[in-house]
PDB file of C-alpha atoms in Angstrom:
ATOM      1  CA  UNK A   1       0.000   0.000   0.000  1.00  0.00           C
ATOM      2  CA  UNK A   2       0.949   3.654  -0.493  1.00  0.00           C
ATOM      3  CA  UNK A   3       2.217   5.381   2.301  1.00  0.00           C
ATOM      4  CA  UNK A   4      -0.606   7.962   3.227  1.00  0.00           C
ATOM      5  CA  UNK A   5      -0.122  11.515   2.706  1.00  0.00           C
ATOM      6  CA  UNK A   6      -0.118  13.141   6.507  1.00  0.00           C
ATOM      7  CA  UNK A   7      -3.407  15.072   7.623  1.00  0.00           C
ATOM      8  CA  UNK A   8      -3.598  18.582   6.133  1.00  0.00           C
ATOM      9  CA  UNK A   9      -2.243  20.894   8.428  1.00  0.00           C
ATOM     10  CA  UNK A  10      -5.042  23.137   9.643  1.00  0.00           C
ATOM     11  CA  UNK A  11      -4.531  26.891   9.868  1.00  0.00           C
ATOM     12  CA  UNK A  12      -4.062  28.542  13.971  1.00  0.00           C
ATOM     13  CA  UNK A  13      -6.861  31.134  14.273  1.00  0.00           C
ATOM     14  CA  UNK A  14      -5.978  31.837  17.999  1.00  0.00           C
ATOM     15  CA  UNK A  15      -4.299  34.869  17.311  1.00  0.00           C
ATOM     16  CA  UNK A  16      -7.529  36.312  14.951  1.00  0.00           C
ATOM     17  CA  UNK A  17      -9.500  35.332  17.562  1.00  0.00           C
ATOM     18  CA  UNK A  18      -7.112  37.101  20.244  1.00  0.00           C
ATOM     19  CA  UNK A  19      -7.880  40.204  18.129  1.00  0.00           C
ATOM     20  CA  UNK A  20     -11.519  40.089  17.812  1.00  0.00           C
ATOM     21  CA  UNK A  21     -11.422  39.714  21.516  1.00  0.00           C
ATOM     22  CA  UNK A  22      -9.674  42.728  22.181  1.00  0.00           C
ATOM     23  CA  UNK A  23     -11.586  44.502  19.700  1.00  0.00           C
ATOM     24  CA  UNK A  24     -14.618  43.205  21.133  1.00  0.00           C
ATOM     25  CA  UNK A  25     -13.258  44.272  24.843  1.00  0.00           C
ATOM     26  CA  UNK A  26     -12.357  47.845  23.685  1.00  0.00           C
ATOM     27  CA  UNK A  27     -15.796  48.241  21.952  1.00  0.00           C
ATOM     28  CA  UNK A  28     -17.522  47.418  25.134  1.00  0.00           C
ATOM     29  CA  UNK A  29     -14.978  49.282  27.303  1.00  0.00           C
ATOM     30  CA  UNK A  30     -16.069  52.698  24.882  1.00  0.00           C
ATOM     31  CA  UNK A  31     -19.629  51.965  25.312  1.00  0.00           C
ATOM     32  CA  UNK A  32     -19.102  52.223  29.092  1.00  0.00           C
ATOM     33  CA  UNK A  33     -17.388  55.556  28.804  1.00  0.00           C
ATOM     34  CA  UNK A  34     -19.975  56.787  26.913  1.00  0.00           C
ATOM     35  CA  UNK A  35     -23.030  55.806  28.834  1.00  0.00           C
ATOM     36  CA  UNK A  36     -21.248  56.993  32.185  1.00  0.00           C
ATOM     37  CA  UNK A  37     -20.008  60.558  30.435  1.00  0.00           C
ATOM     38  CA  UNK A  38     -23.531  60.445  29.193  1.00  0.00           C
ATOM     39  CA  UNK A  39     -25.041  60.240  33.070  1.00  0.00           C
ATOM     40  CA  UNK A  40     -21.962  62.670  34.386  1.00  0.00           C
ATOM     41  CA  UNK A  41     -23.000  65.022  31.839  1.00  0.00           C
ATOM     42  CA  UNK A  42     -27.025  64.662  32.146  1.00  0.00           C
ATOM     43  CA  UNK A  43     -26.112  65.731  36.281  1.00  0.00           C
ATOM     44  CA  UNK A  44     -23.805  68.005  36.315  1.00  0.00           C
ATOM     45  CA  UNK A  45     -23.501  69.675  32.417  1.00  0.00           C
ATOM     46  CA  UNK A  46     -20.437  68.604  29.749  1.00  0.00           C
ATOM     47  CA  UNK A  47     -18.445  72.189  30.901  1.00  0.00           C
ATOM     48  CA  UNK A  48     -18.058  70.660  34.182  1.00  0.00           C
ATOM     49  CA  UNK A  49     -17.205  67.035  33.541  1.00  0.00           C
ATOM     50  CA  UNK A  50     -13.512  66.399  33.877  1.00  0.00           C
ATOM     51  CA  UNK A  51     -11.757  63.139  32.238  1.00  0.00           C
ATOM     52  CA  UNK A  52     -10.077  62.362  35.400  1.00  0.00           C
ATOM     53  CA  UNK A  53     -13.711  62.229  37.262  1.00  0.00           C
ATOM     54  CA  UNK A  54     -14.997  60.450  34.451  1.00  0.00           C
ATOM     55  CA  UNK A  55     -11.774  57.833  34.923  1.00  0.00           C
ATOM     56  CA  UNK A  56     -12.755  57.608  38.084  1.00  0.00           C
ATOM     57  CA  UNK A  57     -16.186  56.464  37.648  1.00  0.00           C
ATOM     58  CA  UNK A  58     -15.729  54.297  35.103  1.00  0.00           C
ATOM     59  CA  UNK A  59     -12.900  52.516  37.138  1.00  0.00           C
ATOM     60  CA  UNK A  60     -10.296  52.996  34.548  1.00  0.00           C
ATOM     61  CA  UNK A  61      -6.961  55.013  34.486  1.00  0.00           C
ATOM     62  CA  UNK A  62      -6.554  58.482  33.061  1.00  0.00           C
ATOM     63  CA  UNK A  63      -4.579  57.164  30.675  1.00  0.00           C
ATOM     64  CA  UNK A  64      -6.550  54.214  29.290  1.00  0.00           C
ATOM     65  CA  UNK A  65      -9.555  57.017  28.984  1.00  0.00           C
ATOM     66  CA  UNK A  66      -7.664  59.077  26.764  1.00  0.00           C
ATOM     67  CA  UNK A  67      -6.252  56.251  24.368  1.00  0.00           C
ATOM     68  CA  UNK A  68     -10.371  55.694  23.677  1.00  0.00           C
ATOM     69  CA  UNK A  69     -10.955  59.726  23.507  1.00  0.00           C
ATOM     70  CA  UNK A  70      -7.801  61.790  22.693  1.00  0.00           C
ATOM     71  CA  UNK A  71      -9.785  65.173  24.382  1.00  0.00           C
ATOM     72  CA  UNK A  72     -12.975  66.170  25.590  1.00  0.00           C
ATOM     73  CA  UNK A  73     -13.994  67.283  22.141  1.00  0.00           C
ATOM     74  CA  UNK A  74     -13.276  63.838  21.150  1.00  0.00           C
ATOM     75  CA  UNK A  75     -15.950  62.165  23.696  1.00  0.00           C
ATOM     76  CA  UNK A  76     -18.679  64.918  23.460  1.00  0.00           C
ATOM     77  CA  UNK A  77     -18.177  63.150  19.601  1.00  0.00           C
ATOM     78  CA  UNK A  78     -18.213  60.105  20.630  1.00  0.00           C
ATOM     79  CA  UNK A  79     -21.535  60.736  22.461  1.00  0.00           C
ATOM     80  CA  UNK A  80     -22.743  61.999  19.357  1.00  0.00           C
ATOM     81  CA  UNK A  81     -21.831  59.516  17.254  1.00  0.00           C
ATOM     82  CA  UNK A  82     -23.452  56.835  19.740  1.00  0.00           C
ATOM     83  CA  UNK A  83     -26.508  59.151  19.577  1.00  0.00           C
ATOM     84  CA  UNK A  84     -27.613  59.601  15.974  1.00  0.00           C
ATOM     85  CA  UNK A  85     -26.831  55.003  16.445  1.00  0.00           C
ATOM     86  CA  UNK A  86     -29.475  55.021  18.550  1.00  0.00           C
ATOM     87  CA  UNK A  87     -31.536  57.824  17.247  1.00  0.00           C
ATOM     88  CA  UNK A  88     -31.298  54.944  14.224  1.00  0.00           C
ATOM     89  CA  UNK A  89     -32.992  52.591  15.900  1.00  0.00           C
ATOM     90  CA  UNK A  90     -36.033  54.717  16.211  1.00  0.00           C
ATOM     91  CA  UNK A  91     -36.131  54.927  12.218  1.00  0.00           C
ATOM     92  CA  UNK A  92     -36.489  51.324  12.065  1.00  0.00           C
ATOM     93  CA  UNK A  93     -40.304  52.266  12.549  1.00  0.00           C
ATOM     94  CA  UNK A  94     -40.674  54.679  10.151  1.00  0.00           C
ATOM     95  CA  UNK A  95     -39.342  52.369   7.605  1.00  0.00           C
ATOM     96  CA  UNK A  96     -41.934  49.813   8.635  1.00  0.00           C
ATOM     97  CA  UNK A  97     -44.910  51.931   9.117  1.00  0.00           C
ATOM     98  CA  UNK A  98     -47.532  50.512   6.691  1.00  0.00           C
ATOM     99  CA  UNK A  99     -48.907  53.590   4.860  1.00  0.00           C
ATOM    100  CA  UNK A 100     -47.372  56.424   2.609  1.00  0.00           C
ATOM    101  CA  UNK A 101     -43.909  57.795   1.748  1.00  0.00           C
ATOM    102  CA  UNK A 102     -45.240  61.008   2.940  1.00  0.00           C
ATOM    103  CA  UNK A 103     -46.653  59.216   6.303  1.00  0.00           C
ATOM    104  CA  UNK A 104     -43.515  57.558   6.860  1.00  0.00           C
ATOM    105  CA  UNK A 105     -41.462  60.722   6.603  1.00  0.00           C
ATOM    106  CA  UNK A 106     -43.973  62.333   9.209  1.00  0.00           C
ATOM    107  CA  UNK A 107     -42.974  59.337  11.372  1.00  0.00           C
ATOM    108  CA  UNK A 108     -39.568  59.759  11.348  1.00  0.00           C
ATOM    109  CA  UNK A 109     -39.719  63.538  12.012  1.00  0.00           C
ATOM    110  CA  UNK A 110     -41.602  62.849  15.050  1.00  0.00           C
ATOM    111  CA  UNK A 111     -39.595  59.933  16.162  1.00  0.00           C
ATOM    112  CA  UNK A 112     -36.587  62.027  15.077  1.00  0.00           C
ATOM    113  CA  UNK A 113     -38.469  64.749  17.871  1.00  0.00           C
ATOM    114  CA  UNK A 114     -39.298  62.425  20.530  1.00  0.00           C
ATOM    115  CA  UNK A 115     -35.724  61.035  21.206  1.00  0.00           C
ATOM    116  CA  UNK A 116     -34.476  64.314  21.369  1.00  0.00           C
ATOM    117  CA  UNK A 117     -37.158  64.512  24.417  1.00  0.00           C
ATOM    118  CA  UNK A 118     -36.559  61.629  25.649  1.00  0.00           C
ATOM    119  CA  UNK A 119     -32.730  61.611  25.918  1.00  0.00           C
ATOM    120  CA  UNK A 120     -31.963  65.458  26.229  1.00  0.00           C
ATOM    121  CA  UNK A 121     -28.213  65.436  27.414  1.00  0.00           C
ATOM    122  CA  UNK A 122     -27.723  62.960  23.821  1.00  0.00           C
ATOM    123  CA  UNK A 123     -29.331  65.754  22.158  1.00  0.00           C
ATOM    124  CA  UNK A 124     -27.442  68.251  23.585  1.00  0.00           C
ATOM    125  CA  UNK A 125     -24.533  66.363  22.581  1.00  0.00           C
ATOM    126  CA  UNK A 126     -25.691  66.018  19.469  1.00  0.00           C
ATOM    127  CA  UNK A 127     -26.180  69.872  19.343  1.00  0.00           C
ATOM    128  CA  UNK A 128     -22.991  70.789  21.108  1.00  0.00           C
ATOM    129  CA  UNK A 129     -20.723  68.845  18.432  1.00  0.00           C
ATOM    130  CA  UNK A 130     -22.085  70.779  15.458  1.00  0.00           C
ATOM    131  CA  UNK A 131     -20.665  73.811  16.852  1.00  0.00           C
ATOM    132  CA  UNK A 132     -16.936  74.693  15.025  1.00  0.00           C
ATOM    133  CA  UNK A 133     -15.231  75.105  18.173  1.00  0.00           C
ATOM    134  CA  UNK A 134     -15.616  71.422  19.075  1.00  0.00           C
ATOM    135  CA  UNK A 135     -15.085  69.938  15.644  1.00  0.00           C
ATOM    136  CA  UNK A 136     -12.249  71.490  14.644  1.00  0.00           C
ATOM    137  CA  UNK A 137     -10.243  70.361  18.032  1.00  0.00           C
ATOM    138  CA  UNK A 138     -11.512  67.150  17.973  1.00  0.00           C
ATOM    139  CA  UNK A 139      -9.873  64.089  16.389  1.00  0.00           C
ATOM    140  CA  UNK A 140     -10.948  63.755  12.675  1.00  0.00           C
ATOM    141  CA  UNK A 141     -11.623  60.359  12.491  1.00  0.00           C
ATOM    142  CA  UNK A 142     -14.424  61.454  15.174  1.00  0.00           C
ATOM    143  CA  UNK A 143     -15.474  64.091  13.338  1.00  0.00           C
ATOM    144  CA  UNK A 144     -15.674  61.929   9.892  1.00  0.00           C
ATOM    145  CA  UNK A 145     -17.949  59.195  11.590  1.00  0.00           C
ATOM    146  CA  UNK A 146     -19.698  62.098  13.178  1.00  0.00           C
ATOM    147  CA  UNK A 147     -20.946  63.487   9.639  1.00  0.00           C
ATOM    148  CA  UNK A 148     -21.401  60.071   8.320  1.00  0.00           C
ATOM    149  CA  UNK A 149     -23.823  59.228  10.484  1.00  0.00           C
ATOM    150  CA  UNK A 150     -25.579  62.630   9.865  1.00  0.00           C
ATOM    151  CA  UNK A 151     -25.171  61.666   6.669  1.00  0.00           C
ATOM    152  CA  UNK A 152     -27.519  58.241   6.609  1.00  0.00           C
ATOM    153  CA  UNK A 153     -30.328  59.505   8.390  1.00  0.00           C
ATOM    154  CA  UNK A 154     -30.428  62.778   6.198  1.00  0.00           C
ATOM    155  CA  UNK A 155     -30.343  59.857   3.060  1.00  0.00           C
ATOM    156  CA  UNK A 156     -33.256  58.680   4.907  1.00  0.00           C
ATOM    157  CA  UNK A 157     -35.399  61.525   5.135  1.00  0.00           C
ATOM    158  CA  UNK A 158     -34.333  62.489   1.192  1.00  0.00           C
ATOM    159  CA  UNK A 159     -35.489  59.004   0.356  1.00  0.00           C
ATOM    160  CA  UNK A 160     -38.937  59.303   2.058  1.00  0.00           C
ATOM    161  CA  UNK A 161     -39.615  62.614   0.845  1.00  0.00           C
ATOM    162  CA  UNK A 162     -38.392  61.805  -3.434  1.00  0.00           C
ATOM    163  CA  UNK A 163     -40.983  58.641  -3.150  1.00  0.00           C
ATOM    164  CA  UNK A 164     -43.839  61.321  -2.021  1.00  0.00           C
ATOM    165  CA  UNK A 165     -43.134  63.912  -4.794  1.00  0.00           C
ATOM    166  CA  UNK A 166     -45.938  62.987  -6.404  1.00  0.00           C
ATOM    167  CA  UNK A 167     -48.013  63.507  -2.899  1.00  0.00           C
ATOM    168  CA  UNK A 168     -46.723  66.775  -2.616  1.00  0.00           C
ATOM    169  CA  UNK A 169     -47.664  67.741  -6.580  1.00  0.00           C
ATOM    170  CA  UNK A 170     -43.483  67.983  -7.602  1.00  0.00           C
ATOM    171  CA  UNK A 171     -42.707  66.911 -10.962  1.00  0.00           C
ATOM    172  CA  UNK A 172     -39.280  64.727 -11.952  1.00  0.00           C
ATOM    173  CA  UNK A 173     -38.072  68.072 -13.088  1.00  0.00           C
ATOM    174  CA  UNK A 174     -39.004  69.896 -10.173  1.00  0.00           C
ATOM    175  CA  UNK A 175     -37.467  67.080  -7.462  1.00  0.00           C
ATOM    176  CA  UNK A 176     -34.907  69.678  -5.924  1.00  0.00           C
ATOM    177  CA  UNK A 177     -37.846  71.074  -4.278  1.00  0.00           C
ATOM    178  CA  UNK A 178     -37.545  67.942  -1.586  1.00  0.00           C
ATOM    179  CA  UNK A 179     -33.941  68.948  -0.749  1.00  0.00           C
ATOM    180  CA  UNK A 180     -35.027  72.294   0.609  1.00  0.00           C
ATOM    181  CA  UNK A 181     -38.283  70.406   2.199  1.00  0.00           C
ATOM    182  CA  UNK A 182     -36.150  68.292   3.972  1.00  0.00           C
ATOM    183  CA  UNK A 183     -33.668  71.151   5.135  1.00  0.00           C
ATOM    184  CA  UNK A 184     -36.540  73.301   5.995  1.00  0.00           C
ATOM    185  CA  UNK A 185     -37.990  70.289   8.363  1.00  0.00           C
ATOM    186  CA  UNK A 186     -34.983  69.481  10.005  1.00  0.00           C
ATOM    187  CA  UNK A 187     -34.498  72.797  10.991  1.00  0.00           C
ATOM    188  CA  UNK A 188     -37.467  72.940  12.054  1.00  0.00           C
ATOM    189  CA  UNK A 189     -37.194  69.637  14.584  1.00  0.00           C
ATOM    190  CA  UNK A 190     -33.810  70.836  15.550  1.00  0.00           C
ATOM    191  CA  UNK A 191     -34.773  74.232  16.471  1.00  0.00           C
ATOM    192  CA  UNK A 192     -37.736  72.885  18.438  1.00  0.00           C
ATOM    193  CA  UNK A 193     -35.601  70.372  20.041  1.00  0.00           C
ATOM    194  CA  UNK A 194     -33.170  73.140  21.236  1.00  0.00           C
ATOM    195  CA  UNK A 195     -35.546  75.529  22.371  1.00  0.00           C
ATOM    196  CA  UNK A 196     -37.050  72.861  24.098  1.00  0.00           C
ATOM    197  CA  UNK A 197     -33.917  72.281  26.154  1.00  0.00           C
ATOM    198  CA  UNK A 198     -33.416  76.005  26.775  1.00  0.00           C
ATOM    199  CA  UNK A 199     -34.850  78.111  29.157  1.00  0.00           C
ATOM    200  CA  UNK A 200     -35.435  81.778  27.150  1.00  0.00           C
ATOM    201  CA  UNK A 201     -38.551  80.523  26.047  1.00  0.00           C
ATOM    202  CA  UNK A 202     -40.101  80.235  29.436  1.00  0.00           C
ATOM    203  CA  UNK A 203     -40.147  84.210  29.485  1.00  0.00           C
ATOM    204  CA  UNK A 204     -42.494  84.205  26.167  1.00  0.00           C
ATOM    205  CA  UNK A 205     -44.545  80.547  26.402  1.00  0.00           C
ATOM    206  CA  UNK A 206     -43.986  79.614  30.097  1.00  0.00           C
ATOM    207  CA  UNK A 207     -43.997  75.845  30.572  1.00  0.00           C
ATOM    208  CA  UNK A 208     -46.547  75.597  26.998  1.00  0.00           C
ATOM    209  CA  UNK A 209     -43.486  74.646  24.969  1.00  0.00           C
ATOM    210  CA  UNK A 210     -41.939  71.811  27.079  1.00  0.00           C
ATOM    211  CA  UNK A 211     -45.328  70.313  27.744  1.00  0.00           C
ATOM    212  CA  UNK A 212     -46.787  70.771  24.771  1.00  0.00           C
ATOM    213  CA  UNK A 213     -43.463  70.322  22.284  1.00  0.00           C
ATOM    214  CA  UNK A 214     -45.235  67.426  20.421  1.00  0.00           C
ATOM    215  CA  UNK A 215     -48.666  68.741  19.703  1.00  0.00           C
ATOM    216  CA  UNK A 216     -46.798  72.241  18.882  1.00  0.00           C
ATOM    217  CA  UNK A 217     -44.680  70.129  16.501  1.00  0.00           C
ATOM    218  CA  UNK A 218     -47.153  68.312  14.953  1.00  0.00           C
ATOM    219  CA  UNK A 219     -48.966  71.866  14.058  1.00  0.00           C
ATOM    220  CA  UNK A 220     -45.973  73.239  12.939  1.00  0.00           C
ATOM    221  CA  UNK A 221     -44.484  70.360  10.781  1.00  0.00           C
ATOM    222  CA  UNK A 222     -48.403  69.948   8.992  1.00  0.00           C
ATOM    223  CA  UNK A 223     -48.310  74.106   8.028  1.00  0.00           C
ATOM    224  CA  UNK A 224     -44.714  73.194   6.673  1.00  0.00           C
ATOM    225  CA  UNK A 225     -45.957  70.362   4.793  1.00  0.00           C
ATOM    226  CA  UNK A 226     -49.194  71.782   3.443  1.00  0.00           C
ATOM    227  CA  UNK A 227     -47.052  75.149   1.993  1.00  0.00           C
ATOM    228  CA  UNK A 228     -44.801  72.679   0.304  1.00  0.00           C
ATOM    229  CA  UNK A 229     -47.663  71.328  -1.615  1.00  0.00           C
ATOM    230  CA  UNK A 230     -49.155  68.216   0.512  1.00  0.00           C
ATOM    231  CA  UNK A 231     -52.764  69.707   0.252  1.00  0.00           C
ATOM    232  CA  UNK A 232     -54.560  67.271   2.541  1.00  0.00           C
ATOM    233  CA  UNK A 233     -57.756  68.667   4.281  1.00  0.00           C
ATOM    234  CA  UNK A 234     -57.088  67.174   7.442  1.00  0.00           C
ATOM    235  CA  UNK A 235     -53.449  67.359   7.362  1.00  0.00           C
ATOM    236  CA  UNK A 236     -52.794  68.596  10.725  1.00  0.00           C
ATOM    237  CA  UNK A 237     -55.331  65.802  12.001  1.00  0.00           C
ATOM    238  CA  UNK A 238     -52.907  63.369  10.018  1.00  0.00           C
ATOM    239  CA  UNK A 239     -50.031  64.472  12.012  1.00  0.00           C
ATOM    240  CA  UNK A 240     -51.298  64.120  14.871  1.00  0.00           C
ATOM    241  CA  UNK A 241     -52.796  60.939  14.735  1.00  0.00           C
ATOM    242  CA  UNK A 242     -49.234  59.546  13.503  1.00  0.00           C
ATOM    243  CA  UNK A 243     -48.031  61.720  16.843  1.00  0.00           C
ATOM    244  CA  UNK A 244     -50.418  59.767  19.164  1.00  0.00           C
ATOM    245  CA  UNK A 245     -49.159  56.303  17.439  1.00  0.00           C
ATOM    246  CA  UNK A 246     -45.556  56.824  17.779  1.00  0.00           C
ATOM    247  CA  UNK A 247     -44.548  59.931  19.456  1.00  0.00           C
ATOM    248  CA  UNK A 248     -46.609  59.816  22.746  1.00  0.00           C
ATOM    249  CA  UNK A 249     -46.632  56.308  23.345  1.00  0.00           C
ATOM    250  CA  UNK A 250     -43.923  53.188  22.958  1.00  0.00           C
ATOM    251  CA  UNK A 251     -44.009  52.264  18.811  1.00  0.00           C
TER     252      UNK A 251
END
């Protein structure tokens, strides 16, 4: 008989696997830093938080924080970026809701709205990164996956609003129209969401605008709609029956 050829030698995948691990470890590690700067901040305001406090909390060195986030500029990004992720997951129902293109861009903009109520220090986060003076110090990897993710959801909204030009009476030739539709609405939920958050308003609408930031929304975002061309009869009765759906209560 032949002499038979030894087993096949079978490749060593410790050391991949010794990499996913610490990948995996450092993933989880950030997550922790974030959620914890997240509650630091929600107490006591991101001016005040300090990295070696943070450290502290989160049982970790100075210097271990600081090889995750490089600067404070760099977590108030991070907490950002982890925002608009979970701000994602809120989409998922808008993309599922069983009616129109317009409906399901109503959806989103008051999903979009109630996380921002819901979570106000990711918001602020959120709101805080935007600003020049963080961005530009912060590391620009952050800032890259920052935009990017700004980037996806506004690709959502764009994609909502194209499928309901017909709803809204806009031509193929006139489809630039949703661009500045979309702009105009997210301004609109941003502003709301930081006026919301700040306290000059309480001079002119008391406590009306935070406890009444949906139904004020829902108004607000069915005028914007119906000047843009969406000529429904009932339209702000539309909005807020969508509000009362998925905005007041779990979706």
């Amino acid at each position: 008989m032949p002499p038979q050829s030894p087993p096949e030698k079978q490749p060593d995948f410790r050391p991949v696997k010794q990499r996913i691990n610490r990948i995996e470890k450092r993933q989880k590690r950030e997550e922790m830093i974030l959620e914890r700067a997240g509650e630091l901040i929600a107490e006591y305001g991101f001016f005040e938080l300090k990295m070696s406090d943070l450290a502290r909390e989160c049982e970790i060195s100075v210097g271990t924080l600081y090889v995750h986030f490089a600067s404070k500029e760099d977590l108030l990004l991070g907490l950002a970026i982890m925002a608009g992720q979970k701000r994602a997951v809120f989409f998922d129902h808008a993309r599922a809701h069983d009616g129109s293109a317009m409906e399901k861009f109503i959806v989103a903009s008051l999903l979009d709205i109630r996380f921002s109520i819901e979570h106000p220090q990711l918001f602020e986060a959120e709101y805080l990164a935007l600003a020049p003076s963080i961005w530009k110090r912060a590391t620009p990897s952050h800032h890259q996956s920052q935009l990017a993710g700004i980037g996806r959801i506004t690709e959502m909204f764009q994609s909502f609003l194209s499928d309901a030009a017909a709803e809204l009476g806009i031509s193929d030739q006139e489809i630039a129209r949703t661009r500045s539709l979309n702009l105009g609405s997210w301004g609109l939920s941003f502003g709301m969401n930081a006026l919301v958050l700040s306290e000059i308003t309480d001079r002119h609408y008391g406590a009306e605008l935070r406890g009444n930031a949906i139904d004020i929304f829902c108004d607000s975002l069915a005028d914007l709609l119906f000047g843009a061309g969406w000529h429904e009869d009932n339209a702000r009765q539309i909005v807020h029956d969508l509000a009362q759906r998925y905005a007041d209560h779990q979706p």
